[in-house]
Amino acid sequence: MTVSTITTAPIPGQKPGTSGLRKKVTVFQQAHYLENFVQSIFDTVPELNGGVLVLGGDGRYYNRVAVQTILKMAAANGVVRVLVGQGGFLSTPAASCVIRKYHATGGIILSASHNPGGADGDFGIKYNIDNGGPAPEKITDAIYARTQALLEYRISDQANIPLEKKGSYTLESMLVEVIDPVADYAELMQKIFDFDAIRAWFAQGHRMHFDAMSAISGPYAKQIFEGMLGAAPGTVVNGEPLEDFGGHHPDPNPAHATDLIRIMALPDAPELGAASDGDADRNMIVGRNFLVSPSDSLAIMAANAALIPAYKAGISGVARSMPTSRAADLVAKALDVPCYETPTGWKFFGNLLDAGRATLCGEESYGSGSNHVREKDGVWAVLFWLNLLAITGKSVNGIVTEHWARFGRHYYSRHDYEALDVGIANALMAHLREQLAGLAGQCFGAYCVAMADDFAYDDPVDGSRTANQGVRVLFENGARVVYRLSGTGTEGATLRVYLELFEGNSAQHAVPVQEMLAELIVIAGDLAQIAMRTGRKEPDVIA
Ligand code: G1P
Ligand code: ZN
């Protein structure tokens, strides 16, 4: 048992994106790649020396190898105690829950979220701070800066820890506790929701279909929905986490959760359909033949929060990422609470939650959550909807259409153009930015531009400014187009175009989304010269 100092050299490109460092597995398998990044975390966060670390991941290919390496490096870098999920598993929200519950110094989460897995797929790593949330940019920037200067890392040569068995082990002088990955999280959910009401709802014969997409939500969903709440066995499908997610793309949206959409369109479909992504922080909610848009889901949660035990005293505010539709803003106004508009990525919600300024947060990318942890939370969102169904006796469709009738409907869609040439994508964005100053006042058919800018966020809690967060074009009729490049992709560039149109008249609320948005889609394409610059006629994903 010795700790060695290994000589290394800086590796270019280890810059965390929207949510940690994500690369192909084959990149992570290069000599020193993982080690350099992990040492840079330890060097950037000196409190970990003598501190407590939470460790786990979504079980994708390379998870086990990485967990063992990180344990050995943690021991060599003076960490006193590590809480690691059994099998190396921890969903992202569960990791956040465990960091908070045990007052850990921080956590390392291994996941590439909704990106495909397997030997040819993606892997990822991110550092979360003591509030349980993703490290803010000043820390991720410092980690990146460290990777660019790193010359050595420290690692123990002790044998692997048996991760399959719960228990306590020592690694050098560090205590390793292999914990049940589900227990703490399940306990927290029980404190938030009315489990008795949900149990009674299932006992009455109501049904749900939860697709875990062969990812990490499976064990959580099985224990909570089937085990604790009495949902029929088989409610959770694809519930075994697989290293390659069964070859599927573990992203809960209509493009990738096609089985769920099909099942929910059958005549005998259950009342609620849901799915979650690779690391269980995303959610998709589906009623009978009816997809709930994530932006609407956030607004509906906010409007109905008082029906949920944990939020019955009211919510302090709502926060949404800038591209997320403005449906939640109207609810916040009606509740007379603030609505914050942040850049894309969950890390921007942390300060608002810590400061008690927001209780509920959400993103259009199938993510919602609350102040119970500092990550978005897929199973939590499904429990929220289950609780609403159980308490109101209404259907998903009924809840949504009543919401639209009261607040109006924000028609919304995101069009993604994937794996674009990076130069072409950057030039497209640059061209948009060049036009910004002259756009206001221009009309495209019935759509006249009221305002256009490149979104910048001033954090009201720490005063930090984050600029260049996406081009937004607001029209006088309330429509909006937002353009930004993805910060999570691992292949070329992904252009995301977010389209939104408000319709107050309920007589119009049954019009299909893409039909309603048709004119705006053409305008958005022309403004950015998408077809001309990329050669693409259609988006790869419509979400
Ligand atoms: C995407 C989503 C964003 C989400 C992130 C992590 O990031 O758009 O809302 O927080 O994944 O799940 P992007 O690829 O757009 O940078
Ligand atoms: Zn995720």
mmCIF file of N, CA and C in Angstrom, residues 14-80:
data_model
loop_
_atom_site.group_PDB
_atom_site.id
_atom_site.type_symbol
_atom_site.label_atom_id
_atom_site.label_comp_id
_atom_site.label_asym_id
_atom_site.label_seq_id
_atom_site.Cartn_x
_atom_site.Cartn_y
_atom_site.Cartn_z
ATOM 1 N N GLN A 14 -9.855 19.891 -21.626
ATOM 2 C CA GLN A 14 -10.602 19.360 -20.466
ATOM 3 C C GLN A 14 -11.461 20.455 -19.838
ATOM 4 N N LYS A 15 -12.232 21.119 -20.675
ATOM 5 C CA LYS A 15 -13.068 22.226 -20.184
ATOM 6 C C LYS A 15 -14.482 21.752 -19.941
ATOM 7 N N PRO A 16 -14.950 21.821 -18.683
ATOM 8 C CA PRO A 16 -16.337 21.421 -18.420
ATOM 9 C C PRO A 16 -17.323 22.271 -19.209
ATOM 10 N N GLY A 17 -18.389 21.640 -19.708
ATOM 11 C CA GLY A 17 -19.398 22.368 -20.483
ATOM 12 C C GLY A 17 -20.605 22.700 -19.633
ATOM 13 N N THR A 18 -21.818 22.616 -20.233
ATOM 14 C CA THR A 18 -23.042 22.945 -19.498
ATOM 15 C C THR A 18 -23.132 22.135 -18.212
ATOM 16 N N SER A 19 -22.673 20.892 -18.251
ATOM 17 C CA SER A 19 -22.805 20.030 -17.076
ATOM 18 C C SER A 19 -21.611 19.076 -16.995
ATOM 19 N N GLY A 20 -20.472 19.585 -16.623
ATOM 20 C CA GLY A 20 -19.293 18.763 -16.425
ATOM 21 C C GLY A 20 -18.517 18.491 -17.700
ATOM 22 N N LEU A 21 -17.499 17.654 -17.568
ATOM 23 C CA LEU A 21 -16.644 17.304 -18.701
ATOM 24 C C LEU A 21 -17.231 16.074 -19.374
ATOM 25 N N ARG A 22 -17.612 16.200 -20.635
ATOM 26 C CA ARG A 22 -18.191 15.062 -21.366
ATOM 27 C C ARG A 22 -17.383 14.795 -22.614
ATOM 28 N N LYS A 23 -16.986 13.534 -22.753
ATOM 29 C CA LYS A 23 -16.223 13.139 -23.940
ATOM 30 C C LYS A 23 -16.594 11.707 -24.263
ATOM 31 N N LYS A 24 -16.122 11.249 -25.400
ATOM 32 C CA LYS A 24 -16.268 9.843 -25.749
ATOM 33 C C LYS A 24 -15.529 9.000 -24.705
ATOM 34 N N VAL A 25 -16.052 7.789 -24.457
ATOM 35 C CA VAL A 25 -15.372 6.849 -23.561
ATOM 36 C C VAL A 25 -13.915 6.676 -23.992
ATOM 37 N N THR A 26 -13.701 6.570 -25.294
ATOM 38 C CA THR A 26 -12.340 6.329 -25.808
ATOM 39 C C THR A 26 -11.399 7.482 -25.449
ATOM 40 N N VAL A 27 -11.947 8.671 -25.306
ATOM 41 C CA VAL A 27 -11.108 9.803 -24.888
ATOM 42 C C VAL A 27 -10.736 9.635 -23.416
ATOM 43 N N PHE A 28 -11.745 9.274 -22.598
ATOM 44 C CA PHE A 28 -11.475 9.071 -21.168
ATOM 45 C C PHE A 28 -10.494 7.919 -20.930
ATOM 46 N N GLN A 29 -10.469 6.966 -21.877
ATOM 47 C CA GLN A 29 -9.581 5.810 -21.697
ATOM 48 C C GLN A 29 -8.121 6.124 -22.021
ATOM 49 N N GLN A 30 -7.865 7.296 -22.586
ATOM 50 C CA GLN A 30 -6.471 7.645 -22.875
ATOM 51 C C GLN A 30 -5.682 7.777 -21.574
ATOM 52 N N ALA A 31 -4.408 7.460 -21.665
ATOM 53 C CA ALA A 31 -3.554 7.487 -20.472
ATOM 54 C C ALA A 31 -3.662 8.839 -19.767
ATOM 55 N N HIS A 32 -3.865 8.798 -18.469
ATOM 56 C CA HIS A 32 -3.893 9.983 -17.587
ATOM 57 C C HIS A 32 -5.111 10.901 -17.779
ATOM 58 N N TYR A 33 -5.999 10.593 -18.729
ATOM 59 C CA TYR A 33 -7.074 11.559 -19.033
ATOM 60 C C TYR A 33 -7.970 11.812 -17.814
ATOM 61 N N LEU A 34 -8.521 10.708 -17.270
ATOM 62 C CA LEU A 34 -9.390 10.830 -16.090
ATOM 63 C C LEU A 34 -8.578 11.349 -14.900
ATOM 64 N N GLU A 35 -7.395 10.760 -14.702
ATOM 65 C CA GLU A 35 -6.569 11.113 -13.544
ATOM 66 C C GLU A 35 -6.236 12.605 -13.526
ATOM 67 N N ASN A 36 -5.871 13.144 -14.677
ATOM 68 C CA ASN A 36 -5.532 14.573 -14.723
ATOM 69 C C ASN A 36 -6.709 15.428 -14.270
ATOM 70 N N PHE A 37 -7.904 15.076 -14.766
ATOM 71 C CA PHE A 37 -9.064 15.904 -14.422
ATOM 72 C C PHE A 37 -9.385 15.781 -12.933
ATOM 73 N N VAL A 38 -9.303 14.555 -12.429
ATOM 74 C CA VAL A 38 -9.635 14.332 -11.011
ATOM 75 C C VAL A 38 -8.611 15.037 -10.111
ATOM 76 N N GLN A 39 -7.329 14.954 -10.466
ATOM 77 C CA GLN A 39 -6.317 15.656 -9.662
ATOM 78 C C GLN A 39 -6.571 17.160 -9.688
ATOM 79 N N SER A 40 -7.037 17.647 -10.825
ATOM 80 C CA SER A 40 -7.324 19.078 -10.933
ATOM 81 C C SER A 40 -8.474 19.479 -10.013
ATOM 82 N N ILE A 41 -9.425 18.572 -9.819
ATOM 83 C CA ILE A 41 -10.499 18.845 -8.838
ATOM 84 C C ILE A 41 -9.884 18.937 -7.444
ATOM 85 N N PHE A 42 -9.080 17.935 -7.080
ATOM 86 C CA PHE A 42 -8.500 17.948 -5.723
ATOM 87 C C PHE A 42 -7.623 19.182 -5.512
ATOM 88 N N ASP A 43 -6.896 19.585 -6.543
ATOM 89 C CA ASP A 43 -6.021 20.758 -6.402
ATOM 90 C C ASP A 43 -6.830 22.048 -6.305
ATOM 91 N N THR A 44 -7.991 22.064 -6.947
ATOM 92 C CA THR A 44 -8.803 23.292 -6.969
ATOM 93 C C THR A 44 -9.648 23.426 -5.706
ATOM 94 N N VAL A 45 -9.990 22.290 -5.095
ATOM 95 C CA VAL A 45 -10.851 22.313 -3.905
ATOM 96 C C VAL A 45 -10.046 21.755 -2.719
ATOM 97 N N PRO A 46 -9.191 22.579 -2.115
ATOM 98 C CA PRO A 46 -8.302 22.064 -1.056
ATOM 99 C C PRO A 46 -9.060 21.503 0.144
ATOM 100 N N GLU A 47 -10.318 21.944 0.341
ATOM 101 C CA GLU A 47 -11.099 21.416 1.489
ATOM 102 C C GLU A 47 -11.315 19.909 1.386
ATOM 103 N N LEU A 48 -11.156 19.347 0.191
ATOM 104 C CA LEU A 48 -11.348 17.892 0.079
ATOM 105 C C LEU A 48 -10.266 17.150 0.844
ATOM 106 N N ASN A 49 -9.113 17.769 0.995
ATOM 107 C CA ASN A 49 -8.070 17.191 1.839
ATOM 108 C C ASN A 49 -8.544 17.328 3.292
ATOM 109 N N GLY A 50 -8.868 16.201 3.904
ATOM 110 C CA GLY A 50 -9.470 16.245 5.236
ATOM 111 C C GLY A 50 -10.988 16.266 5.177
ATOM 112 N N GLY A 51 -11.548 16.182 3.990
ATOM 113 C CA GLY A 51 -12.994 16.297 3.826
ATOM 114 C C GLY A 51 -13.702 14.987 3.499
ATOM 115 N N VAL A 52 -14.994 15.119 3.243
ATOM 116 C CA VAL A 52 -15.854 13.978 2.931
ATOM 117 C C VAL A 52 -16.339 14.115 1.486
ATOM 118 N N LEU A 53 -16.243 13.030 0.732
ATOM 119 C CA LEU A 53 -16.605 13.056 -0.683
ATOM 120 C C LEU A 53 -17.726 12.051 -0.951
ATOM 121 N N VAL A 54 -18.687 12.443 -1.783
ATOM 122 C CA VAL A 54 -19.720 11.506 -2.251
ATOM 123 C C VAL A 54 -19.352 11.124 -3.690
ATOM 124 N N LEU A 55 -19.513 9.846 -4.014
ATOM 125 C CA LEU A 55 -19.059 9.375 -5.327
ATOM 126 C C LEU A 55 -20.039 8.353 -5.896
ATOM 127 N N GLY A 56 -20.370 8.508 -7.153
ATOM 128 C CA GLY A 56 -21.222 7.518 -7.811
ATOM 129 C C GLY A 56 -21.569 8.006 -9.205
ATOM 130 N N GLY A 57 -22.175 7.123 -9.977
ATOM 131 C CA GLY A 57 -22.523 7.509 -11.331
ATOM 132 C C GLY A 57 -23.706 6.734 -11.855
ATOM 133 N N ASP A 58 -23.995 6.948 -13.133
ATOM 134 C CA ASP A 58 -25.209 6.369 -13.709
ATOM 135 C C ASP A 58 -24.999 4.954 -14.219
ATOM 136 N N GLY A 59 -23.821 4.375 -13.966
ATOM 137 C CA GLY A 59 -23.605 2.961 -14.293
ATOM 138 C C GLY A 59 -23.219 2.714 -15.722
ATOM 139 N N ARG A 60 -23.029 3.773 -16.487
ATOM 140 C CA ARG A 60 -22.665 3.572 -17.894
ATOM 141 C C ARG A 60 -21.257 2.983 -18.004
ATOM 142 N N TYR A 61 -20.938 2.512 -19.179
ATOM 143 C CA TYR A 61 -19.639 1.913 -19.470
ATOM 144 C C TYR A 61 -18.531 2.823 -18.957
ATOM 145 N N TYR A 62 -17.583 2.259 -18.236
ATOM 146 C CA TYR A 62 -16.427 2.953 -17.665
ATOM 147 C C TYR A 62 -16.708 3.490 -16.261
ATOM 148 N N ASN A 63 -17.973 3.392 -15.800
ATOM 149 C CA ASN A 63 -18.317 3.883 -14.464
ATOM 150 C C ASN A 63 -17.493 3.168 -13.392
ATOM 151 N N ARG A 64 -17.472 1.835 -13.483
ATOM 152 C CA ARG A 64 -16.788 1.052 -12.448
ATOM 153 C C ARG A 64 -15.295 1.354 -12.401
ATOM 154 N N VAL A 65 -14.690 1.395 -13.577
ATOM 155 C CA VAL A 65 -13.248 1.664 -13.661
ATOM 156 C C VAL A 65 -12.958 3.032 -13.043
ATOM 157 N N ALA A 66 -13.779 4.012 -13.440
ATOM 158 C CA ALA A 66 -13.544 5.380 -12.973
ATOM 159 C C ALA A 66 -13.729 5.484 -11.463
ATOM 160 N N VAL A 67 -14.744 4.804 -10.928
ATOM 161 C CA VAL A 67 -14.976 4.872 -9.473
ATOM 162 C C VAL A 67 -13.749 4.364 -8.723
ATOM 163 N N GLN A 68 -13.188 3.249 -9.163
ATOM 164 C CA GLN A 68 -12.018 2.694 -8.469
ATOM 165 C C GLN A 68 -10.834 3.655 -8.549
ATOM 166 N N THR A 69 -10.616 4.223 -9.709
ATOM 167 C CA THR A 69 -9.502 5.177 -9.862
ATOM 168 C C THR A 69 -9.694 6.379 -8.942
ATOM 169 N N ILE A 70 -10.927 6.892 -8.916
ATOM 170 C CA ILE A 70 -11.183 8.099 -8.109
ATOM 171 C C ILE A 70 -11.023 7.787 -6.620
ATOM 172 N N LEU A 71 -11.479 6.600 -6.205
ATOM 173 C CA LEU A 71 -11.299 6.219 -4.799
ATOM 174 C C LEU A 71 -9.809 6.230 -4.442
ATOM 175 N N LYS A 72 -8.996 5.646 -5.298
ATOM 176 C CA LYS A 72 -7.552 5.568 -5.015
ATOM 177 C C LYS A 72 -6.904 6.955 -5.021
ATOM 178 N N MET A 73 -7.407 7.825 -5.864
ATOM 179 C CA MET A 73 -6.864 9.191 -5.897
ATOM 180 C C MET A 73 -7.364 9.995 -4.700
ATOM 181 N N ALA A 74 -8.601 9.737 -4.284
ATOM 182 C CA ALA A 74 -9.141 10.444 -3.111
ATOM 183 C C ALA A 74 -8.304 10.089 -1.881
ATOM 184 N N ALA A 75 -7.992 8.787 -1.729
ATOM 185 C CA ALA A 75 -7.186 8.354 -0.586
ATOM 186 C C ALA A 75 -5.819 9.027 -0.621
ATOM 187 N N ALA A 76 -5.261 9.149 -1.824
ATOM 188 C CA ALA A 76 -3.919 9.731 -1.966
ATOM 189 C C ALA A 76 -3.924 11.239 -1.785
ATOM 190 N N ASN A 77 -5.106 11.838 -1.871
ATOM 191 C CA ASN A 77 -5.201 13.289 -1.741
ATOM 192 C C ASN A 77 -5.815 13.724 -0.413
ATOM 193 N N GLY A 78 -5.822 12.811 0.557
ATOM 194 C CA GLY A 78 -6.180 13.199 1.916
ATOM 195 C C GLY A 78 -7.657 13.239 2.244
ATOM 196 N N VAL A 79 -8.514 12.708 1.353
ATOM 197 C CA VAL A 79 -9.940 12.644 1.703
ATOM 198 C C VAL A 79 -10.083 11.675 2.875
ATOM 199 N N VAL A 80 -10.918 12.044 3.851
ATOM 200 C CA VAL A 80 -11.033 11.243 5.067
ATOM 201 C C VAL A 80 -12.069 10.136 4.894
#
